[in-house]
Coordinates of C-alpha atoms and ligand atoms in Angstrom, one line a residue:
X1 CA 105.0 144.4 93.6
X2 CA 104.6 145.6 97.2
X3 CA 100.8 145.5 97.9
X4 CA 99.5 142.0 98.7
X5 CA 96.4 140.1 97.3
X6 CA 93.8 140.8 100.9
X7 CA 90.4 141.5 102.3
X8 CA 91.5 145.5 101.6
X9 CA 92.8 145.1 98.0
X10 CA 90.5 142.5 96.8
X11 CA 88.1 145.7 95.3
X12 CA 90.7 146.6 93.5
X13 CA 91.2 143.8 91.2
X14 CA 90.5 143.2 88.0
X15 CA 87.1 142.6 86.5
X16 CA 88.4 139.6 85.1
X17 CA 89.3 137.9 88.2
X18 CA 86.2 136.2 90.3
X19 CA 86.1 137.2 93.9
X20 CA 84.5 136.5 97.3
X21 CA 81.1 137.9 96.6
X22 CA 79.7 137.4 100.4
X23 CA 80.6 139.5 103.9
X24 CA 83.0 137.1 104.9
X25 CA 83.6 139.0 108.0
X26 CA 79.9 137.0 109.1
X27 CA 81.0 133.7 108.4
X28 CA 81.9 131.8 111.6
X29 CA 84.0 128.6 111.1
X30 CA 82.2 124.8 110.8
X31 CA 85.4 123.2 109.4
X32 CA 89.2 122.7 110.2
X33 CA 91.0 120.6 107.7
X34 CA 94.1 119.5 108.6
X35 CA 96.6 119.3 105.4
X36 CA 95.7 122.4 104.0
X37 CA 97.8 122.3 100.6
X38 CA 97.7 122.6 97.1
X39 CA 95.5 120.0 96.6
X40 CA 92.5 121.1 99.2
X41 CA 93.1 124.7 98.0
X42 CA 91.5 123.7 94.7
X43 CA 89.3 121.5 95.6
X44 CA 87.1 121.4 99.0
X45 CA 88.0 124.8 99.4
X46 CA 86.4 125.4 96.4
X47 CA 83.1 124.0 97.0
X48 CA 83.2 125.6 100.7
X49 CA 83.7 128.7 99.1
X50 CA 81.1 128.0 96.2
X51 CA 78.1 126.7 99.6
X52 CA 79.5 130.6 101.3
X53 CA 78.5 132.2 97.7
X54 CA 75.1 130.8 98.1
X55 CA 74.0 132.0 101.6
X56 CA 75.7 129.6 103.9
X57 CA 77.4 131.0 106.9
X58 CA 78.5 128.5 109.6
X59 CA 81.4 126.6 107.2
X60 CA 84.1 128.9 106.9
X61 CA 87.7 126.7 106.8
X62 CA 90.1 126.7 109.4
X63 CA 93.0 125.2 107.8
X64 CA 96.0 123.3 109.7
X65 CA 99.5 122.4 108.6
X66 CA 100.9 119.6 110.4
X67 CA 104.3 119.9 109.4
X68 CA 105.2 122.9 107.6
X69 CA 104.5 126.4 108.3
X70 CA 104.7 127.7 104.5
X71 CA 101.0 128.1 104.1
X72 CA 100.4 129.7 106.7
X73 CA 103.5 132.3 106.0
X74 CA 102.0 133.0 103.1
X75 CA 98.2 133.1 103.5
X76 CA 98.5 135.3 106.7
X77 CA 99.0 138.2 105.6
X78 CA 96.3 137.6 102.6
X79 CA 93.4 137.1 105.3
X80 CA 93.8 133.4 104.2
X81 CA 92.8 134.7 100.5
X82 CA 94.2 133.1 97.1
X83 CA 93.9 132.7 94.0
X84 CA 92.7 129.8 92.2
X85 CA 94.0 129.4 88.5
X86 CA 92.0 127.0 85.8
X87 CA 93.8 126.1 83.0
X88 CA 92.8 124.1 80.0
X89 CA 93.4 124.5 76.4
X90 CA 94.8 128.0 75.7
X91 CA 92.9 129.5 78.7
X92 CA 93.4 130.0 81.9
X93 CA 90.7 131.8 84.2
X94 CA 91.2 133.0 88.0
X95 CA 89.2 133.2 90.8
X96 CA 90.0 134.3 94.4
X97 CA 88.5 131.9 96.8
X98 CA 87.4 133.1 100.2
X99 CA 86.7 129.9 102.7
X100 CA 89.4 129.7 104.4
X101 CA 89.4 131.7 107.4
X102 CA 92.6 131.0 108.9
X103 CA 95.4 129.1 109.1
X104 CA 97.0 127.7 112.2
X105 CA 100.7 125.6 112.1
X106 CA 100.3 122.8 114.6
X107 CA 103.9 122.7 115.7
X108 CA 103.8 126.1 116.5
X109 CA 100.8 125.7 118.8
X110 CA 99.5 122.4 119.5
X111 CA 96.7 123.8 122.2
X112 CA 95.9 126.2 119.7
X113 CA 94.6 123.4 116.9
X114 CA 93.0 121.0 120.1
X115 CA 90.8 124.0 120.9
X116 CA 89.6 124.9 117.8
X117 CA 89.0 121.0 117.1
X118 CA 86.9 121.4 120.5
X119 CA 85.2 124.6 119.8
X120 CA 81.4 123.7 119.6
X121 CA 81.0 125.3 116.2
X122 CA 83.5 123.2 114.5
X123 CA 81.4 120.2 113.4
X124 CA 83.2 118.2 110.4
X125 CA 87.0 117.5 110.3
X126 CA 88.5 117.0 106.8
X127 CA 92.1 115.4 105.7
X128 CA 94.2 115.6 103.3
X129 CA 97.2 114.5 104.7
X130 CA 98.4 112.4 102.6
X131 CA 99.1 108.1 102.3
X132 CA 102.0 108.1 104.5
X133 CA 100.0 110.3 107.6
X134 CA 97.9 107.4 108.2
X135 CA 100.9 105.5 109.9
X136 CA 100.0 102.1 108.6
X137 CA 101.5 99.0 109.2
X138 CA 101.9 95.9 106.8
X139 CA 99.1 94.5 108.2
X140 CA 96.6 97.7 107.3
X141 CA 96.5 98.5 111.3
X142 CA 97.9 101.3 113.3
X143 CA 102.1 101.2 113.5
X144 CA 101.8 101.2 117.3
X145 CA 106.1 101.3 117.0
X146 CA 106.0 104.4 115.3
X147 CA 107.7 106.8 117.1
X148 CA 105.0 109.7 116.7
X149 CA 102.1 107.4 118.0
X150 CA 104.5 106.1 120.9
X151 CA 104.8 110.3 122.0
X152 CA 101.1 110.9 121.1
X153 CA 99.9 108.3 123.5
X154 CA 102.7 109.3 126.3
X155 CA 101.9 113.1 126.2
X156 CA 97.9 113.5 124.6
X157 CA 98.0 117.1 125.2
X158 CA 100.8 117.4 122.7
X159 CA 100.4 116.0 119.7
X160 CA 102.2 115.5 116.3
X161 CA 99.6 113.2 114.2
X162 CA 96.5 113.4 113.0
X163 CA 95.9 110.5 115.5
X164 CA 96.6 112.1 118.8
X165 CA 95.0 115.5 117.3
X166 CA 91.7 113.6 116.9
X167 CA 91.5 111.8 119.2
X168 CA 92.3 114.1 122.1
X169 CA 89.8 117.0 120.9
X170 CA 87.2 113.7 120.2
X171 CA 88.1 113.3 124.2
X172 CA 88.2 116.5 125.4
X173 CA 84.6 117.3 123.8
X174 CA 83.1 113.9 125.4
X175 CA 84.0 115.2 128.6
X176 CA 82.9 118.9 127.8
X177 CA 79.2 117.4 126.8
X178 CA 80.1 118.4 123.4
X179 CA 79.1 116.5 120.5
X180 CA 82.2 114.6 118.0
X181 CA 82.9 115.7 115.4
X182 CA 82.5 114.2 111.8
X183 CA 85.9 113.3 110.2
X184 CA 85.8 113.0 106.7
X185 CA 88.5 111.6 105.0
X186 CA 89.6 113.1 101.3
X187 CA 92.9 110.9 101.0
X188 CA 93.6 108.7 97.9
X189 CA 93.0 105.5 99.9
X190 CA 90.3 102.7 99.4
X191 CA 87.7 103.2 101.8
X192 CA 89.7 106.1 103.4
X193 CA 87.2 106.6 106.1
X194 CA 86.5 103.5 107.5
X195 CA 90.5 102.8 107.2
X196 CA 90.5 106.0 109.3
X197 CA 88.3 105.0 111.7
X198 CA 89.5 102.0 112.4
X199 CA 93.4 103.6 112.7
X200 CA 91.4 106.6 115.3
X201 CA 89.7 103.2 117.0
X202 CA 93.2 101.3 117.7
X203 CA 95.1 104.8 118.5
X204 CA 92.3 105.2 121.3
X205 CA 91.9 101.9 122.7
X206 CA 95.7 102.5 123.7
X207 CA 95.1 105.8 126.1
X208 CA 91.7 104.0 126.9
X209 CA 89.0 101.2 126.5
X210 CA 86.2 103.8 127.0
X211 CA 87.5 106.6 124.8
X212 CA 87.6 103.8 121.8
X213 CA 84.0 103.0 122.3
X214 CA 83.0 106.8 122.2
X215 CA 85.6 107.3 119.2
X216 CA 84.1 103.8 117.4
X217 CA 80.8 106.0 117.3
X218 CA 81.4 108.5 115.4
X219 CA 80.6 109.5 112.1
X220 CA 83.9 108.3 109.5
X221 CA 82.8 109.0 105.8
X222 CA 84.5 107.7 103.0
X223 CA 85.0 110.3 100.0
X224 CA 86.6 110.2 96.4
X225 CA 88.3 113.5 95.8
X226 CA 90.1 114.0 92.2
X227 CA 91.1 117.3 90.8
X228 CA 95.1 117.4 89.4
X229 CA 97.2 120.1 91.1
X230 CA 100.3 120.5 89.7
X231 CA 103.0 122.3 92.2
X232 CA 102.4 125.8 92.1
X233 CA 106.0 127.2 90.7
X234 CA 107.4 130.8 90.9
X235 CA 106.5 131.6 87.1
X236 CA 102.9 130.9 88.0
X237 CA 103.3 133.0 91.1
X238 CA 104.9 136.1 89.0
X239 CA 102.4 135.3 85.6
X240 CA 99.3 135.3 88.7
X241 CA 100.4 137.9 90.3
X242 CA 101.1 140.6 87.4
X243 CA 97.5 140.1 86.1
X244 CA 95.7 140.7 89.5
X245 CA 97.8 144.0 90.1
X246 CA 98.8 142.2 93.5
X247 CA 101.0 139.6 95.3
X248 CA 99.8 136.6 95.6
X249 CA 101.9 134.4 97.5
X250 CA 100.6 131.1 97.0
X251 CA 97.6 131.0 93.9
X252 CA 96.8 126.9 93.2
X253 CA 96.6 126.1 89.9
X254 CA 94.3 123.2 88.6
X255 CA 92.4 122.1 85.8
X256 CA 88.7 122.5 84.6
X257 CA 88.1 118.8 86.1
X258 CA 86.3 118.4 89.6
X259 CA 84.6 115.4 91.3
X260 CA 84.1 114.5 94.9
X261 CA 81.8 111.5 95.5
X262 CA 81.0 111.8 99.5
X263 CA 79.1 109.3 101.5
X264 CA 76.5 111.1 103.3
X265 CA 76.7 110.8 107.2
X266 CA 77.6 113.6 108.7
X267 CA 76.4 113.5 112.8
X268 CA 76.2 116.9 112.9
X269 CA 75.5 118.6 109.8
X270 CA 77.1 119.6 106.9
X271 CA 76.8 122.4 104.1
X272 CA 74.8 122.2 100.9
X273 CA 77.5 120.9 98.7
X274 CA 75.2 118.4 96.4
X275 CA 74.4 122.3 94.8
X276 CA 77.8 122.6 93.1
X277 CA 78.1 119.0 91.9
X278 CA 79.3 116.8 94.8
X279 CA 77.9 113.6 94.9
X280 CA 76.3 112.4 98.3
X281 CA 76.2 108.3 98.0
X282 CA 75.5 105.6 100.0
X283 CA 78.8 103.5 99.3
X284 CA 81.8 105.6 97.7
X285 CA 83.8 102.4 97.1
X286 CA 83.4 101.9 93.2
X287 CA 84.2 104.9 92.7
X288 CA 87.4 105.1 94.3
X289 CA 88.3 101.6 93.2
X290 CA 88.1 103.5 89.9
X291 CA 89.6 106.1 90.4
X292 CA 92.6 104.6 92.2
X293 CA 93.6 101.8 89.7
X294 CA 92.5 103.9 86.4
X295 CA 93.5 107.6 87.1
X296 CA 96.0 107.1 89.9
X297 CA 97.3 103.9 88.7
X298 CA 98.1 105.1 85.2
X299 CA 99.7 108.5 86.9
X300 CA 102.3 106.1 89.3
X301 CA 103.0 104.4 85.3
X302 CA 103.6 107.7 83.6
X303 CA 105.5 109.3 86.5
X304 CA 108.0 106.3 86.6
X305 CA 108.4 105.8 83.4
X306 CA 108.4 109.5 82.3
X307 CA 111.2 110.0 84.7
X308 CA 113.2 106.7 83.1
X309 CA 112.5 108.1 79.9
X310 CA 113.4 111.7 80.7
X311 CA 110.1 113.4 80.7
X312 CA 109.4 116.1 83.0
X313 CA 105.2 116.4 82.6
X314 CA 102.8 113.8 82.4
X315 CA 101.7 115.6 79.1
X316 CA 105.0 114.9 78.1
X317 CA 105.3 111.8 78.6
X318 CA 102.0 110.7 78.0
X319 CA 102.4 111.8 74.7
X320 CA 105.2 109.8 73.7
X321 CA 103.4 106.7 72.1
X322 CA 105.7 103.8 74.0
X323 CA 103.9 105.1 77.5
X324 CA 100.6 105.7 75.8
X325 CA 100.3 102.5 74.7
X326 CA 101.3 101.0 77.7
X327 CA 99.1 102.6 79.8
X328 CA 96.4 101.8 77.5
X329 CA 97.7 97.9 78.1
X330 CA 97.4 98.7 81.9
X331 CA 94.3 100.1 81.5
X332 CA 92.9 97.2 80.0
X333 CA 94.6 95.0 82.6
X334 CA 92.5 97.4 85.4
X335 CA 89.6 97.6 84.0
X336 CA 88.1 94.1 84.5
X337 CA 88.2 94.2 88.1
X338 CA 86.1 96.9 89.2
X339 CA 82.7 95.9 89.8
X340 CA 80.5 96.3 87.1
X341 CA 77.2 96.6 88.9
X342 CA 77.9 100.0 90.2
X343 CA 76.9 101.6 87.0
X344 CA 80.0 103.1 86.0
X345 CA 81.1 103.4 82.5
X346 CA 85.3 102.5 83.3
X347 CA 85.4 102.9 79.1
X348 CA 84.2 106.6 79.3
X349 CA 86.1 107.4 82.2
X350 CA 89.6 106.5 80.6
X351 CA 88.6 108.6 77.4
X352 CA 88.3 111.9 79.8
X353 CA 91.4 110.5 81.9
X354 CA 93.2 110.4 78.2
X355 CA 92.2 114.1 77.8
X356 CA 92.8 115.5 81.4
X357 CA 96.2 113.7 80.8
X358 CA 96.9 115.4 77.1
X359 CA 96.3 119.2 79.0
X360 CA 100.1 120.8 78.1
X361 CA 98.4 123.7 79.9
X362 CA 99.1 122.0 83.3
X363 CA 103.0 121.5 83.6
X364 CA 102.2 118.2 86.2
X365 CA 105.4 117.7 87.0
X366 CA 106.4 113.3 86.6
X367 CA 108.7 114.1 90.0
X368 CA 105.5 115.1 92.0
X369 CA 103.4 112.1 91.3
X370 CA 106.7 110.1 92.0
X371 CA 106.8 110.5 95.6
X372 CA 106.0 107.8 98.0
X373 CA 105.8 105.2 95.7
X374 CA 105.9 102.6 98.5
X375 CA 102.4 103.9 100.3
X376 CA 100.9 104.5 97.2
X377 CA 101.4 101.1 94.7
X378 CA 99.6 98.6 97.0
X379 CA 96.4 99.9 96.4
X380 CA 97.0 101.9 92.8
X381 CA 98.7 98.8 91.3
X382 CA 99.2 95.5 93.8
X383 CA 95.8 95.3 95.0
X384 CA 94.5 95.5 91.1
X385 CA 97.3 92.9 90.0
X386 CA 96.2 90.6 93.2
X387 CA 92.1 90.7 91.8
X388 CA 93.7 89.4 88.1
X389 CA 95.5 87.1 89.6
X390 CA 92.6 85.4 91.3
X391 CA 90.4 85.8 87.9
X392 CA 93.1 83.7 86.3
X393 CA 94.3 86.2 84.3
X394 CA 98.1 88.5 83.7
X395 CA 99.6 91.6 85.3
X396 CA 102.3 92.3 83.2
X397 CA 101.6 96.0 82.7
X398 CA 100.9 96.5 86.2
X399 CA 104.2 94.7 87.4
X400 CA 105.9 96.8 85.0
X401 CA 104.6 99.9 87.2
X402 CA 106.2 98.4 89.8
X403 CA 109.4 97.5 88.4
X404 CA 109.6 101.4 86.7
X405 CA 109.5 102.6 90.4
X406 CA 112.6 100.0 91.4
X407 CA 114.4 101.2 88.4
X408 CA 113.9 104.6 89.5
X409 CA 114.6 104.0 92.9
X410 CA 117.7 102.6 91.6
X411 CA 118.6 105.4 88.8
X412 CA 118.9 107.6 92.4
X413 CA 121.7 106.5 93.5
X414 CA 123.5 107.1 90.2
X415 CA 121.7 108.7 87.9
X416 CA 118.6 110.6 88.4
X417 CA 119.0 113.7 91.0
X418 CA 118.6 112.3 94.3
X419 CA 115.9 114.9 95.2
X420 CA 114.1 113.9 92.0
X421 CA 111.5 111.8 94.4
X422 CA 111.1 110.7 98.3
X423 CA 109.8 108.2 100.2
X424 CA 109.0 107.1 103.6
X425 CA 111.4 103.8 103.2
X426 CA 114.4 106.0 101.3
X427 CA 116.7 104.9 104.0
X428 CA 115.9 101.0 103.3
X429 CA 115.2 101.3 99.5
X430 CA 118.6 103.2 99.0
X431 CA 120.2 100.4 101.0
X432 CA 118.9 97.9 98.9
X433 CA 119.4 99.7 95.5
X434 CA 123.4 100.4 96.6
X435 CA 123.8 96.4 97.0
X436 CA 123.2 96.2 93.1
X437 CA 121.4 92.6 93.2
X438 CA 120.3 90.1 90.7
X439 CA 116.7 91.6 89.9
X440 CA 114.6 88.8 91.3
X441 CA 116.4 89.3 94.9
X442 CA 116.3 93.2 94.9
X443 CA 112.6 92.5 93.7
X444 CA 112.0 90.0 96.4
X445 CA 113.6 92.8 99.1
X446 CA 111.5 95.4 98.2
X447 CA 108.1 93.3 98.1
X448 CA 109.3 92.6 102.0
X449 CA 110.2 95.7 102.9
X450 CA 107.3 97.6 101.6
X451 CA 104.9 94.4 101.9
X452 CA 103.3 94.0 98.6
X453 CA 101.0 91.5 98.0
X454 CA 101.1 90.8 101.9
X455 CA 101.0 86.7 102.7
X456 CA 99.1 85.8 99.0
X457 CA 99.8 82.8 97.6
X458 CA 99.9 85.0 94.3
X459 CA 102.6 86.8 96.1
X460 CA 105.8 84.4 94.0
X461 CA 104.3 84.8 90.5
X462 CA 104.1 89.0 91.0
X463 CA 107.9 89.1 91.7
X464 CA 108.1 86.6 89.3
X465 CA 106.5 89.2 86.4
X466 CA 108.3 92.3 88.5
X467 CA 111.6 91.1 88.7
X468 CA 111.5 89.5 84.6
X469 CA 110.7 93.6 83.7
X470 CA 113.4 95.2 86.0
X471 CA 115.7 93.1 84.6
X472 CA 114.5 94.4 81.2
X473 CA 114.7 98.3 81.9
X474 CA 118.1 97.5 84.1
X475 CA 119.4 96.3 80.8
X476 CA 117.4 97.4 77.4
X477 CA 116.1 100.7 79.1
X478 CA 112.3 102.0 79.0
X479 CA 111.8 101.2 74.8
X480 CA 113.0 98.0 74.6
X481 CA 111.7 96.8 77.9
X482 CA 107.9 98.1 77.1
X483 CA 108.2 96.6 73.2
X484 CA 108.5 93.4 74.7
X485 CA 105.3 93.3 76.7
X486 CA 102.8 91.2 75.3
X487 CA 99.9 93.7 74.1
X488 CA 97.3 91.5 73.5
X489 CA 95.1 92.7 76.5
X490 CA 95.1 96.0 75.1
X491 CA 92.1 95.5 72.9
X492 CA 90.3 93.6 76.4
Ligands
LIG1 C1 98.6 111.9 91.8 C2 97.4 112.4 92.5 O1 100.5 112.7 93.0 C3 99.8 111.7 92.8 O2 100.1 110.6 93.3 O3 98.3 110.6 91.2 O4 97.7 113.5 93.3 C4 96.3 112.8 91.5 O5 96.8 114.0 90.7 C5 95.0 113.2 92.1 O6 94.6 112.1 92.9 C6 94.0 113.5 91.1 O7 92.8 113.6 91.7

């Protein structure tokens, strides 16, 4: 197929197939979100596109890779058009979404992304770069060591993290009598945009004491994205591509689920997205706590255990009744600790999580989810085990989340493909899996190196649980090991 999906040939498409339905030549951009992947593609984008539909002009998307130029590659020479593909039950419908203007690659052209971040007209920053961006240390703060902030701080007109991007443009528009920007957060991490604003206030206070009082006021909010993305794969690409009589490089495919729960301040505006279902709050935090330890925290449980158990799809191995009943045991571990005067119904939301989970028409792959285990456990699975700790009460399930990941870990080095899943600390976790030790020391290595459960006095009794279920899986495998977990909570 030799003509691409673009501005020219979207007339041309099927009926069928929704498209753009506004001059986007008129839009001018409002936005640049940096991490412009799968998962942005089928969501904000989405409700850009959906605030465009209805009249609004000044939010187009400028997208930005970080790393990778493969968006870009294949969204240039679509206009920055693609398609988006629903599919649930036997159905899957597509739409071609039109909000994102352009895309830049940031290694390419560093100047490039710090003036568009200092053009007036861009006025909210969004992220999804994911956990491991944020450059963490143990502590929650900023890894001053890490070699990217160490450059970003000597040479500010070059950056490589989100950091030093921000930050500089947040500088360069204080001196330019421009106002900031608002960033806006749509990791998976609790209270993603104060953690960001704090990480933005410590990254400026080392260029300068001023620039972090200017960067301390701007506008952070936190936000609570979920919509599953599976990898898009080149089946989907050729099935995609055949019905829209054109190539589409890169269509996302997602399912009919969609919720973003936003805090509303925004310093300088922000488009109409309350129209199409977003949810403007004044504190996000109960719902991310939920969504992190019920729908996240049950994926890092089906991805581990699916892959010790052979399964390739989370529908997969959520449907084999060892996992499902075990997750359902986690669940009922998770579910007491999230506040209950928020007003949301955790009982209802695992029912919908236990059908978004059972849709075989999304092949989620278990390897996908797996990745970087070690930034995202503490606050999917540790931080929950900590709170039931302190209520006096078990973690079992949740420890067994963590000991699937170690098994897995381990399985790499022999078993499993190596590329199966990666992490941040591969170089230290392979280490420590290749020194085959007893499970409660190759337990108690981990824990240090990826500093679970931090300095708690609950920190012994977690290994404790951990290493008794590694050493069940290292031994009995992923049936025996779950059989002997006590299920009594499951009815909690
Ligand atoms: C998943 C998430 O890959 C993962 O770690 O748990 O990407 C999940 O699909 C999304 O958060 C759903 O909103």
């Amino acid at each position: 197929m030799s003509k691409r999906l673009s501005d020219k040939t979207l007339a041309a498409l099927p009926s069928s197939v929704a498209v753009p339905c506004y001059d986007r030549a008129a839009v001018t951009p409002g936005i640049v979100h940096l991490g412009v992947g799968a998962f942005h593609r089928a969501h904000q984008a989405v409700y850009v596109d959906d605030c465009l539909a209805a009249g609004e002009r000044e939010w187009g998307i400028v997208g930005a890779s970080l790393q990778s130029a493969s968006t870009h590659d294949a969204l240039g020479p679509q206009d920055g058009l693609y398609t988006l593909a629903t599919r649930g039950g036997d159905r899957e419908t597509l739409r071609v979404v039109g909000s994102i203007g352009s895309v830049l690659v940031a290694p390419r052209s560093p100047s490039g992304l710090l003036d568009v971040l200092g053009d007036p007209r861009t006025r909210i920053v969004t992220l999804t770069i994911t956990e491991k961006a944020y450059l963490r240390n143990a502590a929650g703060g900023l890894d001053t060591g890490h070699a990217a902030i160490v450059a970003d701080i000597d040479t500010p007109e070059n950056p490589r993290t989100a950091h030093g991007y921000l930050v500089e443009a947040l500088a360069r528009r204080r001196a330019a009598g421009i106002a900031p920007f608002t960033v806006l957060s749509c990791d998976n991490l609790p209270a993603n945009g104060a953690t960001l604003h704090r990480l933005l206030g410590e990254f400026a206070a080392l260029r300068d004491p001023e620039l972090a009082k200017h960067v301390a006021e701007i506008s952070c909010p936190s936000s609570m994205v979920d919509r599953i993305v599976p990898a898009t794969t080149d089946a989907d690409r050729a099935r995609i591509s055949l019905e829209l009589g054109v190539e589409d490089a890169w269509p996302v495919l997602t399912e009919p689920f969609s919720q973003w729960v936003i805090e509303d301040d925004f310093s300088s505006g922000r488009p109409g997205w309350e129209a199409f279902g977003v949810e403007m709050v004044r504190d996000v935090g109960p719902f991310e706590d939920m969504k992190l330890r019920l729908l996240n925290g049950a994926h890092s449980a089906i991805a581990y255990l699916g892959l010790l158990s052979g399964h390739e799809t989370v529908a997969k191995s959520f449907g084999d009744p060892a996992i499902r009943s075990f997750v359902k045991g986690q669940w009922a571990e998770a579910a007491p600790t999230l506040p209950t005067a928020s007003g949301l119904d955790p009982k209802r939301y695992v029912e919908a999580l236990t059908t978004r989970f059972d849709n075989t028409a999304l092949a989620h792959r278990t390897a996908q989810i797996a990745n970087d285990g070690s930034q995202k456990l503490p606050q999917r699975i540790v931080a929950t085990a900590l709170d039931r700790m302190n209520a006096g009460a078990g973690a079992d399930h949740l420890m067994m989340t963590v000991a699937a990941w170690m098994r897995a870990c381990e399985l790499r080095v022999s078993g499993l493909a190596a590329q199966h899943f990666t992490d941040p600390l591969d170089d230290a976790l392979v280490r420590i899996a290749k020194r085959n030790l007893p499970a409660a020391e190759a337990v108690g290595a981990v824990f240090d190196l990826a500093g679970f459960a931090g300095a708690s006095k609950w920190r012994p009794a977690l290994e404790a649980l951990a290493a008794d279920n590694l050493a069940m899986l290292r031994t009995d495998g992923v049936a025996a090991a779950l059989s002997q977990l006590d299920t009594g909570g499951q009815s909690a």
